[in-house]
mmCIF file of C-alpha atoms in Angstrom:
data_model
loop_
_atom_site.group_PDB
_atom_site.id
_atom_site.type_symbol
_atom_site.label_atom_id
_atom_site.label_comp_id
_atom_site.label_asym_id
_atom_site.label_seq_id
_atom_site.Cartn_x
_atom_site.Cartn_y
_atom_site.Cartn_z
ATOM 1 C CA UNK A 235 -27.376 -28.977 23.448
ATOM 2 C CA UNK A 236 -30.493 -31.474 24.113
ATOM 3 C CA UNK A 237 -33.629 -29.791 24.112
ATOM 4 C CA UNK A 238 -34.503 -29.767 27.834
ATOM 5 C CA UNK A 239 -38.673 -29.978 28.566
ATOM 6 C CA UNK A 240 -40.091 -31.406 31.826
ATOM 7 C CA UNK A 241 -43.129 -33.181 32.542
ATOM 8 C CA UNK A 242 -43.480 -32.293 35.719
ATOM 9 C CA UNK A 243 -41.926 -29.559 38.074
ATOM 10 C CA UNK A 244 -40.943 -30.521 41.737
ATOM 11 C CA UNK A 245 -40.756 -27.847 43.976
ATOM 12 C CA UNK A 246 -40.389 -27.204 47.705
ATOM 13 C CA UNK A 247 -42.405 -23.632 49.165
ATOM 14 C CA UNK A 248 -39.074 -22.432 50.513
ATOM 15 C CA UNK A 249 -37.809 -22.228 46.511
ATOM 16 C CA UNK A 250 -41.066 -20.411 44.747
ATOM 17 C CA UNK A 251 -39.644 -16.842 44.774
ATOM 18 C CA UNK A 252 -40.340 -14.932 41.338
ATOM 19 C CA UNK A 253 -37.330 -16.558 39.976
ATOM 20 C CA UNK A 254 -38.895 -19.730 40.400
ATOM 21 C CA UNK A 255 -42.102 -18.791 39.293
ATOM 22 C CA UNK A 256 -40.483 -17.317 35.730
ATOM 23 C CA UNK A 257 -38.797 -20.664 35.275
ATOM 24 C CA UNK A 258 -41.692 -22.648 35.534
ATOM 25 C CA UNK A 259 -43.591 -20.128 32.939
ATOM 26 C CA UNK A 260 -40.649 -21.120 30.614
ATOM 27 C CA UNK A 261 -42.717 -24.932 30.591
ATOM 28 C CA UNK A 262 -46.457 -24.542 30.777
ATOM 29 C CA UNK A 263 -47.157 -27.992 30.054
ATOM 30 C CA UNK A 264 -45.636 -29.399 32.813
ATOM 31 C CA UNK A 265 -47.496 -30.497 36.087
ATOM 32 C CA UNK A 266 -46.707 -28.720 39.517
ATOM 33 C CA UNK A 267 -45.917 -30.938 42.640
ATOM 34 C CA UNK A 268 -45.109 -29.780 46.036
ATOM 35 C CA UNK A 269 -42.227 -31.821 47.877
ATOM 36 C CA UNK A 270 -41.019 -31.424 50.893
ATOM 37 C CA UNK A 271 -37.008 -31.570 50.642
ATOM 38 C CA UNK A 272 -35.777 -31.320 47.359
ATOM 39 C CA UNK A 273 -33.105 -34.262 48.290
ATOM 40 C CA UNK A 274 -35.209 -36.635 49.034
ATOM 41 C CA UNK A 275 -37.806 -37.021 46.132
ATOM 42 C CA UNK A 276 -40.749 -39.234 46.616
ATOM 43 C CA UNK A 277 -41.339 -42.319 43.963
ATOM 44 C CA UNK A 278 -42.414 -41.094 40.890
ATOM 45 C CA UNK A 279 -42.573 -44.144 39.292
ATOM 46 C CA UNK A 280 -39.730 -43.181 36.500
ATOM 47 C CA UNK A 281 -35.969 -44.516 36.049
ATOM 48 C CA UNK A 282 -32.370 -43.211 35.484
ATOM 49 C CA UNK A 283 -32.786 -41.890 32.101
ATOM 50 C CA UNK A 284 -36.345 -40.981 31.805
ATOM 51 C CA UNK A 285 -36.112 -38.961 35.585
ATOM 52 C CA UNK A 286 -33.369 -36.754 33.981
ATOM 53 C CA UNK A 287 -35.798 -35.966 30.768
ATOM 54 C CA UNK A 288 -39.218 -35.665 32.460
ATOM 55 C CA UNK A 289 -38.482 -33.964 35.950
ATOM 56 C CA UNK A 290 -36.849 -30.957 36.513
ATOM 57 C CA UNK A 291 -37.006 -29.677 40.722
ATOM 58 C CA UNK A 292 -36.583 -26.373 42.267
ATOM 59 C CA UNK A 293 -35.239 -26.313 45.721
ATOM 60 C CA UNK A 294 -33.459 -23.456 47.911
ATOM 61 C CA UNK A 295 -30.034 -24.216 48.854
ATOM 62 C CA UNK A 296 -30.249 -23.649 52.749
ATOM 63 C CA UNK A 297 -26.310 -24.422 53.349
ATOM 64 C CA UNK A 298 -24.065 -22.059 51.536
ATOM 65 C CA UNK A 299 -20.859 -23.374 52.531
ATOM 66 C CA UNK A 300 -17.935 -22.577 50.270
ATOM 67 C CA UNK A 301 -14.755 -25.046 50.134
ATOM 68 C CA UNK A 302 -11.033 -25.194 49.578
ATOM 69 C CA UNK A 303 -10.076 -26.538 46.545
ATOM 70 C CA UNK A 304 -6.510 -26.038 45.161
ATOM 71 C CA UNK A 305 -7.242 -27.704 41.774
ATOM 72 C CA UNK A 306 -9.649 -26.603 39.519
ATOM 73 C CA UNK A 307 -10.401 -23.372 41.658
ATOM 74 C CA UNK A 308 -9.055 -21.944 44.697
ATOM 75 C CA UNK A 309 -12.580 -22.313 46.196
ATOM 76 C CA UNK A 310 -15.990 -24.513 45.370
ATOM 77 C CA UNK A 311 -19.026 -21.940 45.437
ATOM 78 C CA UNK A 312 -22.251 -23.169 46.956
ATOM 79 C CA UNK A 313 -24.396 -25.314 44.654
ATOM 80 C CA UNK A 314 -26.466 -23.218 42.172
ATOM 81 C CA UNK A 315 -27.706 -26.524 41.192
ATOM 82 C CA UNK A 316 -27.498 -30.256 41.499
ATOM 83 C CA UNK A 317 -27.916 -33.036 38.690
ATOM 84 C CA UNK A 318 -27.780 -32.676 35.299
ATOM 85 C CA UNK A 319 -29.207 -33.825 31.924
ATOM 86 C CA UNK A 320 -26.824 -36.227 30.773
ATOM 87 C CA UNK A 321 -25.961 -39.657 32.254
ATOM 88 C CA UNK A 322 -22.280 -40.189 32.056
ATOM 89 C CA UNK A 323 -21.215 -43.733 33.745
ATOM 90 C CA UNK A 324 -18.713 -42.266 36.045
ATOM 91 C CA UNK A 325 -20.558 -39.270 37.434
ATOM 92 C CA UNK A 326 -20.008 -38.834 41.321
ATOM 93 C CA UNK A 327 -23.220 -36.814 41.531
ATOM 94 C CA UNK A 328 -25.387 -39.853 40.503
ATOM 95 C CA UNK A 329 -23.737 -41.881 42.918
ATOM 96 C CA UNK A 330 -25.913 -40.895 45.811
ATOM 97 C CA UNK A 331 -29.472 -40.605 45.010
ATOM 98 C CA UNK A 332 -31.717 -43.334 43.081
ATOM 99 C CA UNK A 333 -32.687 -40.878 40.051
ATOM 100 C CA UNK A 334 -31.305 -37.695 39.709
ATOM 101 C CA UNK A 335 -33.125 -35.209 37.813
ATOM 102 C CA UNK A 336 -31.783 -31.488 37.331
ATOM 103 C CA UNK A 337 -32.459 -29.494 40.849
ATOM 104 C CA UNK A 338 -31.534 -26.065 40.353
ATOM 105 C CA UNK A 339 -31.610 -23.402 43.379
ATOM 106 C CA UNK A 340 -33.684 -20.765 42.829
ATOM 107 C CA UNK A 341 -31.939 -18.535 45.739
ATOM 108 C CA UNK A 342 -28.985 -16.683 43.552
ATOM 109 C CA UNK A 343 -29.626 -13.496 45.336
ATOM 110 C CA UNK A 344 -27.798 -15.338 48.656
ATOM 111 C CA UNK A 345 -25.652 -17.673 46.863
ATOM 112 C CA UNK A 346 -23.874 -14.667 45.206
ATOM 113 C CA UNK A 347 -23.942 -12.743 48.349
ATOM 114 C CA UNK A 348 -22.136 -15.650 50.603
ATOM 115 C CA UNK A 349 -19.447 -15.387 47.617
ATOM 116 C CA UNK A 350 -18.888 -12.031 47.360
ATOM 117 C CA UNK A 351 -18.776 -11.731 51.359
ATOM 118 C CA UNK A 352 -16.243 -14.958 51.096
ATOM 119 C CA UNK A 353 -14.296 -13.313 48.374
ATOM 120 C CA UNK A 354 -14.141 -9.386 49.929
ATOM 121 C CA UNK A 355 -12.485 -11.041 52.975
ATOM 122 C CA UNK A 356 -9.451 -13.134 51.134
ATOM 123 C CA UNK A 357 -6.154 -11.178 51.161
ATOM 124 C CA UNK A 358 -5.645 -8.636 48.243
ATOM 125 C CA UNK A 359 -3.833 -8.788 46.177
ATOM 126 C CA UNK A 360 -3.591 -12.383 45.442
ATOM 127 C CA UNK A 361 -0.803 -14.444 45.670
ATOM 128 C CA UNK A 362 -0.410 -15.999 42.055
ATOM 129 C CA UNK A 363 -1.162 -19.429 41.934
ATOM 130 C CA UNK A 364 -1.792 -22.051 38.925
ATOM 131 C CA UNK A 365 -5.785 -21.450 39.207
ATOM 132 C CA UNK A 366 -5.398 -17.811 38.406
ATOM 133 C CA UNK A 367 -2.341 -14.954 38.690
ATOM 134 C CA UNK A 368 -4.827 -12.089 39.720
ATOM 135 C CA UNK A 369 -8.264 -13.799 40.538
ATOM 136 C CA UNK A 370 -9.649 -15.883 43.333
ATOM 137 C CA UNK A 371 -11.214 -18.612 41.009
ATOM 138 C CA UNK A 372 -14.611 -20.113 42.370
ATOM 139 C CA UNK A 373 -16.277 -23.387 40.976
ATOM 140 C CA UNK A 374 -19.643 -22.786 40.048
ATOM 141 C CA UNK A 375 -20.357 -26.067 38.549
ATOM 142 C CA UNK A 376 -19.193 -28.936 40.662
ATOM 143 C CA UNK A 377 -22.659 -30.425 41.591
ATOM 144 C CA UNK A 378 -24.314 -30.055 37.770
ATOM 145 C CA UNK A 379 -23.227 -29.215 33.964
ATOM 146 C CA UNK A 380 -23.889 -25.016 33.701
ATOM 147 C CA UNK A 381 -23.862 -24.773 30.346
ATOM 148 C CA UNK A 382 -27.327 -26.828 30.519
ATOM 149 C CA UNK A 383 -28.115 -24.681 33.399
ATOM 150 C CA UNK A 384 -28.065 -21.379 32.131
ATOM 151 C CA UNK A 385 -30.328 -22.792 28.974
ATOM 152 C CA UNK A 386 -33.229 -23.278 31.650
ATOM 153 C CA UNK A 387 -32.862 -20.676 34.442
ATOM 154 C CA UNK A 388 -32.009 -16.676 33.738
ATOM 155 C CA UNK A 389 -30.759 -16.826 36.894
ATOM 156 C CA UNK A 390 -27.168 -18.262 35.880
ATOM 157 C CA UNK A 391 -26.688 -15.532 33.595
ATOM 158 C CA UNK A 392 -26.946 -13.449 37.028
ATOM 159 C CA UNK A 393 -24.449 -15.224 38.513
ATOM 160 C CA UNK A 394 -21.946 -15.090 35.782
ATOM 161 C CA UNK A 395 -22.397 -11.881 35.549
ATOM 162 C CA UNK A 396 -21.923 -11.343 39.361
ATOM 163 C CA UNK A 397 -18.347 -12.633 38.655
ATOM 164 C CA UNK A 398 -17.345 -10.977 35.296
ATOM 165 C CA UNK A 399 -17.865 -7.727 37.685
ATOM 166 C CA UNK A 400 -16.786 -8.285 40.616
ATOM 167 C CA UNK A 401 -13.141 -7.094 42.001
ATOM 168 C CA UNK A 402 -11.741 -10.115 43.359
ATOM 169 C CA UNK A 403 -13.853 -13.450 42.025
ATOM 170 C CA UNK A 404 -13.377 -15.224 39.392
ATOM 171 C CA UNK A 405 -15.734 -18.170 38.459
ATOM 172 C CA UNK A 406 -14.915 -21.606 36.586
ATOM 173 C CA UNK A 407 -17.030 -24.348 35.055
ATOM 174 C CA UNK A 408 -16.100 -27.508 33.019
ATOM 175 C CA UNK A 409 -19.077 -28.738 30.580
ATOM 176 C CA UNK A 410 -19.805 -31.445 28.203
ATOM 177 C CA UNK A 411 -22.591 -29.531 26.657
ATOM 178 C CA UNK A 412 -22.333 -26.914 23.785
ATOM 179 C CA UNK A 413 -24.664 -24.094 24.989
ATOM 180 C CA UNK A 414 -24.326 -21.326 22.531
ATOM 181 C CA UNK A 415 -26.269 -18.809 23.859
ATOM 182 C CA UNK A 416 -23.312 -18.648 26.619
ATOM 183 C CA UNK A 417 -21.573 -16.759 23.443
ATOM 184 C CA UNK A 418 -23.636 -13.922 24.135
ATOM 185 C CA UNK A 419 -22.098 -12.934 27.391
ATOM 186 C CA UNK A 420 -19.173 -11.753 27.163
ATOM 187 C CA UNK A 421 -17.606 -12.195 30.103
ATOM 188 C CA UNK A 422 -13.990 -10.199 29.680
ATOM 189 C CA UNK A 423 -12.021 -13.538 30.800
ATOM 190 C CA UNK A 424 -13.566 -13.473 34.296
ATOM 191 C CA UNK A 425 -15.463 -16.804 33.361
ATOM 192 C CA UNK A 426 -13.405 -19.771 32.457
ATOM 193 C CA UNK A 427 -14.609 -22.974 31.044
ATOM 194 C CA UNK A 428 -13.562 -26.120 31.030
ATOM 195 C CA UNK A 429 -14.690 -28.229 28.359
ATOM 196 C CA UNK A 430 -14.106 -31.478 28.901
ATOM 197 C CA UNK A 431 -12.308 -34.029 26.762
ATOM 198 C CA UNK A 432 -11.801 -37.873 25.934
ATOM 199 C CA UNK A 433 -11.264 -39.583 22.937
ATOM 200 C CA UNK A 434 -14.506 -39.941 21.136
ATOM 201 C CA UNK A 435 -15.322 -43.513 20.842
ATOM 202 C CA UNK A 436 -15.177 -43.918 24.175
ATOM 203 C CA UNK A 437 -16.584 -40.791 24.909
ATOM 204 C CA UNK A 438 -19.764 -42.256 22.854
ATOM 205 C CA UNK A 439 -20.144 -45.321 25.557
ATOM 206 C CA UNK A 440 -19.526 -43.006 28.893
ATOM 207 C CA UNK A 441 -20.491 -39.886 28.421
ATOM 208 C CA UNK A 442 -24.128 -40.383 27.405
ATOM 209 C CA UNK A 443 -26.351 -37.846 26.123
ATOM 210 C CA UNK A 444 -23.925 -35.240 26.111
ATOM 211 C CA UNK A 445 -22.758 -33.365 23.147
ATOM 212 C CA UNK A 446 -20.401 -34.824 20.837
ATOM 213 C CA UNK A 447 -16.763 -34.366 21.065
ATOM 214 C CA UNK A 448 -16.693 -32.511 17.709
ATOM 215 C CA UNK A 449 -18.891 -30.107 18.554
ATOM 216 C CA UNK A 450 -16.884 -29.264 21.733
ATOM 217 C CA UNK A 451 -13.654 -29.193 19.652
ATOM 218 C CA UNK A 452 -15.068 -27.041 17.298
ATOM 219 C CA UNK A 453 -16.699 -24.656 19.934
ATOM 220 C CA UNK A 454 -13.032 -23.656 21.813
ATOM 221 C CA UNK A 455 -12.237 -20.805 19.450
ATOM 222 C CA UNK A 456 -15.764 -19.329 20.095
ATOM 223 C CA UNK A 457 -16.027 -19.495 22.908
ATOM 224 C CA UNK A 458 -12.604 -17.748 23.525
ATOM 225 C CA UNK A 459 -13.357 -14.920 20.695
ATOM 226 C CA UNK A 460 -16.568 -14.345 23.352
ATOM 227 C CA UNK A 461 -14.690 -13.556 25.996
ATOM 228 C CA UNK A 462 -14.041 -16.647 27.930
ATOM 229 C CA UNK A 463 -10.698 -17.693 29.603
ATOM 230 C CA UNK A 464 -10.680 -21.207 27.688
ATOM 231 C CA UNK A 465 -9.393 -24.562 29.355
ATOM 232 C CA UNK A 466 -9.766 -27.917 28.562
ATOM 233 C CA UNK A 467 -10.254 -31.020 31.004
ATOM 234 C CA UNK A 468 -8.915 -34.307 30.336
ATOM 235 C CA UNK A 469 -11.088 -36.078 32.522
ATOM 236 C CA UNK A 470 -11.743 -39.162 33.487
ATOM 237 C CA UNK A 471 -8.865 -40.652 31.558
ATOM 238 C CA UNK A 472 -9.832 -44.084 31.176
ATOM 239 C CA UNK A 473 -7.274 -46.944 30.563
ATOM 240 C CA UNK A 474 -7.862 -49.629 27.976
ATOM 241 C CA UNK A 475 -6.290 -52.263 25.790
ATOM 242 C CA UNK A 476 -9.658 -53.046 23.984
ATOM 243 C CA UNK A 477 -13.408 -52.318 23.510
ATOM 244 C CA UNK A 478 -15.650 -54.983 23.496
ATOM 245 C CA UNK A 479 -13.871 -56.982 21.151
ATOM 246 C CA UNK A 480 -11.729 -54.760 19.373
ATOM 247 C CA UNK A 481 -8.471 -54.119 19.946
ATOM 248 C CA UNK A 482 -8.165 -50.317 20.576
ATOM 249 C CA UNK A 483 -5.248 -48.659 22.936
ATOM 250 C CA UNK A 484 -6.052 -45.536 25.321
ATOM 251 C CA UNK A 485 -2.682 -44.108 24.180
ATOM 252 C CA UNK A 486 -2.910 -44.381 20.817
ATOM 253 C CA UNK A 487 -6.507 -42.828 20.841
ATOM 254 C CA UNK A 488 -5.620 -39.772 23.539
ATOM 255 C CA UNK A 489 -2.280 -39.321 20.600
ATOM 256 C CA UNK A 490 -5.293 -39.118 18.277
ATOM 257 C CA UNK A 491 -7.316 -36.703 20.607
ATOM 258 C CA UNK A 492 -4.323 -34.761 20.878
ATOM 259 C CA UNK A 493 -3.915 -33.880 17.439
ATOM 260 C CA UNK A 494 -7.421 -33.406 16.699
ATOM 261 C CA UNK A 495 -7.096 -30.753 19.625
ATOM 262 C CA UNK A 496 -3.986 -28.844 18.136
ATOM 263 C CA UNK A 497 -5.800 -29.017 14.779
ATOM 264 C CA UNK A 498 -8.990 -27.351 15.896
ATOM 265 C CA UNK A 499 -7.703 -24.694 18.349
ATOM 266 C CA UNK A 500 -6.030 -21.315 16.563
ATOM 267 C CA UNK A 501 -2.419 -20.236 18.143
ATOM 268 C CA UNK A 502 -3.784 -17.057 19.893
ATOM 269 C CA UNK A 503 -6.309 -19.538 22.070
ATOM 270 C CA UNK A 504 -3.324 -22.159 22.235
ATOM 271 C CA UNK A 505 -1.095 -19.468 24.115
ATOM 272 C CA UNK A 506 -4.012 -18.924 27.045
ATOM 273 C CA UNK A 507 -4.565 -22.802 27.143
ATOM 274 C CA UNK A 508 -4.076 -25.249 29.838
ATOM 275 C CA UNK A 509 -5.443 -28.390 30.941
ATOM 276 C CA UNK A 510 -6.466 -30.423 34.124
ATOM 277 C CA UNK A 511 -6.044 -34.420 34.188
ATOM 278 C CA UNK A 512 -8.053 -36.700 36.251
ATOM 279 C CA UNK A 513 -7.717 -40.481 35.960
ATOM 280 C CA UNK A 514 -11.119 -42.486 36.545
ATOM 281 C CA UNK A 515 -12.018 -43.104 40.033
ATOM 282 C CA UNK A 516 -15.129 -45.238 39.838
ATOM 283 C CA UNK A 517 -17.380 -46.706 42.850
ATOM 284 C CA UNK A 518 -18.640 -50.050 43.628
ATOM 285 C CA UNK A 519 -22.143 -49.193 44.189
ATOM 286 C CA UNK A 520 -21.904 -47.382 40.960
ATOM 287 C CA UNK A 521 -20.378 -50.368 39.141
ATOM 288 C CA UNK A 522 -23.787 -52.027 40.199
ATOM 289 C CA UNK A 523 -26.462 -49.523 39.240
ATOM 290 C CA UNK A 524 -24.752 -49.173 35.701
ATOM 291 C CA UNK A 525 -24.923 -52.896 34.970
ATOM 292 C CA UNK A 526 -28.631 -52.327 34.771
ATOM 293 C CA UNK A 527 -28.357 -48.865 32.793
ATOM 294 C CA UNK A 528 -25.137 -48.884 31.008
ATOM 295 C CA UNK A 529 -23.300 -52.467 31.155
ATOM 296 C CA UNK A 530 -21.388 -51.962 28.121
ATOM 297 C CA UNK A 531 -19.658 -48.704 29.813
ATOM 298 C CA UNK A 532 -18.658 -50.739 32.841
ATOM 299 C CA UNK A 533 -16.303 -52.879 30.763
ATOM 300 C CA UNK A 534 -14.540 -49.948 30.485
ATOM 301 C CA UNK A 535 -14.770 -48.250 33.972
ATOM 302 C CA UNK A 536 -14.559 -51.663 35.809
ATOM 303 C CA UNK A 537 -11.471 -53.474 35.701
ATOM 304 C CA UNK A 538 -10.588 -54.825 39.378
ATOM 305 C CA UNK A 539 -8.006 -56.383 38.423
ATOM 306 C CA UNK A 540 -5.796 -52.520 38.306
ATOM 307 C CA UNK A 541 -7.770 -51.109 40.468
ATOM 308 C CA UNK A 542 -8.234 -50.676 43.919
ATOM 309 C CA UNK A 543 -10.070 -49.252 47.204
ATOM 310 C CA UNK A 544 -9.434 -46.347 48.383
ATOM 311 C CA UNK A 545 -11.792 -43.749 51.120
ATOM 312 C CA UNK A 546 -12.761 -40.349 49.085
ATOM 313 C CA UNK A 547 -12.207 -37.083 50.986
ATOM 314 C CA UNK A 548 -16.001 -37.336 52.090
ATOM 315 C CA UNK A 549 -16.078 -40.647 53.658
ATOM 316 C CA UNK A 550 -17.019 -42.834 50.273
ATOM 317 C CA UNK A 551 -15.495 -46.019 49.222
ATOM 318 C CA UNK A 552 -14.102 -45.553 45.540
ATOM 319 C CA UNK A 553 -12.720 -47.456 43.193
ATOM 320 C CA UNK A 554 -8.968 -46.637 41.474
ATOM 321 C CA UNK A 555 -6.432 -47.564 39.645
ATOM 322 C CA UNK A 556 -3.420 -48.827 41.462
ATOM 323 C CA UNK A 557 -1.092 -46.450 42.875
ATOM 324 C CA UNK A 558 2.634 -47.793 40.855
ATOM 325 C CA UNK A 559 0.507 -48.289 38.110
ATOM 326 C CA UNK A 560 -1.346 -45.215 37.946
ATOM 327 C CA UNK A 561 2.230 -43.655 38.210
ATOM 328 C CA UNK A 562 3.198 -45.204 35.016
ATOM 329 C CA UNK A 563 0.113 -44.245 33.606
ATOM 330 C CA UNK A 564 0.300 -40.039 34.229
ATOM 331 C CA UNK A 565 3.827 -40.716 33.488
ATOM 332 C CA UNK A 566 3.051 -42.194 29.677
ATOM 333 C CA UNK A 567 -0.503 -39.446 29.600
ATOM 334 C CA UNK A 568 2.661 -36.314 30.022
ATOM 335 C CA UNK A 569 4.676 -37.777 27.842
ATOM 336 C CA UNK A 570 2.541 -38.766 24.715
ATOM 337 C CA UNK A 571 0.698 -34.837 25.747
ATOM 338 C CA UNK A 572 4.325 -32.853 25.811
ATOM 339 C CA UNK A 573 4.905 -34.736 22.192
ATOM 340 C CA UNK A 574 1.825 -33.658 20.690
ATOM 341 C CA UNK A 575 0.309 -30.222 22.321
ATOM 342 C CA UNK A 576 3.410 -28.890 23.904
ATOM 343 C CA UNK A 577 1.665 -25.871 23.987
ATOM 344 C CA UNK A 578 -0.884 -26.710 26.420
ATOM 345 C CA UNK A 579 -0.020 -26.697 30.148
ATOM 346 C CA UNK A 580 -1.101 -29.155 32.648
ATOM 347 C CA UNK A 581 -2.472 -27.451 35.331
ATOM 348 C CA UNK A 582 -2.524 -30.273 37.556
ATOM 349 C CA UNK A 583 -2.845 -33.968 37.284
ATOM 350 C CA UNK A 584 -3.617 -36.653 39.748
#
């Protein structure tokens, strides 16, 4: 886990309740600025990188819609906060703001509320599906990585607790970060998290300033013995024949990861396991921004030559790979995972 401490807290008047107000005593040093929409942050003179480090905003999320999903969770909860501390190449968040420092939303009180009102109107009992057999499963961390989250603002702990008691909700979260105070919780399998995977070299040129891929390995069993319901995510999966100018073959390192995983994770964990697979969509205007922040990453994630257009759910143009190839790919991905971990699941893959 990086150790988080802002320069400088933005905030908008709608988001100073006292949960606000105990956050910021958590950084004394740090300058106060008012702001008038926490989405639209004035020039403060500071790029990608340095924004995450040095800024940290506190906004009130006004629209507390709550989504359809199907994959990862049967619903997205509303945002308990946007951006996040590490950088990773391929992050959709970053996509559509200039810097994007951690925002969290200091209104839990009628987050959680909009949830549990969402939730106590579903039809009980649940029809079993492969999110959860009892639960309605709610992604809490679409927008942001929680596990950074909850290290800055008490009121995440709230939230997970919200869900570890309540009759019907269950919440989800995948993470890059190893946030050990999370162990602490107990949350009697009514949390799950995700922790996300990739082999590590490559992991070491996209995912940037994230935790290592050891220490997320070597945190599963933990994390489980704590009381969480324990996933992993395989995701992106990135294709490649060579880095820089090494030979080096996505197959043979995911066989690799593979093992690795099976060699870390005990059999009682292994039985509860499954996994979710998403293959790298990337974005043109992305591909640009990174050339200036990450270039090395982009000979990776930007490959036009497999790849092509195609409109996101939300109107955006994104970049991936080709459909018959891409077939081929998940194809290969199942195959080299049913040889190695045939223990683990696949939830879904796409």
């Amino acid at each position: 886990m990086p150790e988080f401490n802002p320069k400088q807290i933005l905030y908008t008047p709608d988001a100073l309740n006292d949960c606000a107000k105990d956050l910021a005593g958590q950084f004394p040093n740090a300058t106060m600025q008012e702001v008038q929409q926490h989405n639209k942050l004035p020039d403060m003179g500071l790029k990608h990188y340095k924004a995450k480090s040095d800024l940290l905003v506190l906004g009130k999320l006004k629209t507390k819609t709550i989504r359809e999903s199907g994959r990862s969770s049967d619903f997205i909860a509303p945002s308990l906060a946007n951006g996040c501390y590490g950088g990773c190449a391929y992050c959709y968040v970053d996509r559509h703001k200039e810097i994007n420092p951690i925002t969290i939303f200091t209104n839990v009180d009628e987050i959680v509320a909009a949830v549990d009102h969402h939730a106590m109107k579903q039809p009980w009992p649940k029809i079993p599906n492969q999110t959860d057999p009892v639960f309605y499963t709610y992604d809490v961390g679409c927008n942001s990585d929680l596990s950074v989250d909850y290290a800055i603002f008490k009121g995440i702990k709230e939230v997970l607790t919200f869900y570890k008691d309540h009759p019907r909700a269950k919440a989800t979260f995948a993470t890059k970060f190893v946030n050990r105070d999370l162990l602490e919780l107990n949350p009697e399998k009514k949390v799950r998290i995700r922790l996300s995977l990739m082999p590590a070299e490559i992991s070491k040129l996209v995912d940037v300033r994230t935790d290592s891929m050891e220490k997320r390995l070597l945190s599963i069993n933990d994390f489980y013995d704590a009381g969480y319901d324990v996933h992993v995510n395989f995701s992106p999966v990135i294709v490649y024949s060579k880095i820089g100018n090494t030979k080096r073959d996505w197959r043979d390192d995911y066989r690799e990861l593979f093992r690795q995983l099976n060699e870390a994770v005990r059999d009682d964990v292994k039985a509860q396991m499954q996994c979710e697979v998403i293959f790298l969509t990337h974005n043109e205007a992305q591909h640009i921004t990174n050339l200036g922040i990450n270039p090395k990453a982009e000979d990776l994630l930007w490959m036009p030559d497999f790849q092509e257009t195609k409109q996101s759910m939300f109107g955006g143009i994104n970049i991936r790979y080709k459909v018959q190839m891409k077939k081929r790919m998940i194809d290969t991905f199942i195959n080299i995972l049913t040889e190695e971990i045939p223990w683990c699941g696949i939830r879904y893959i796409f």
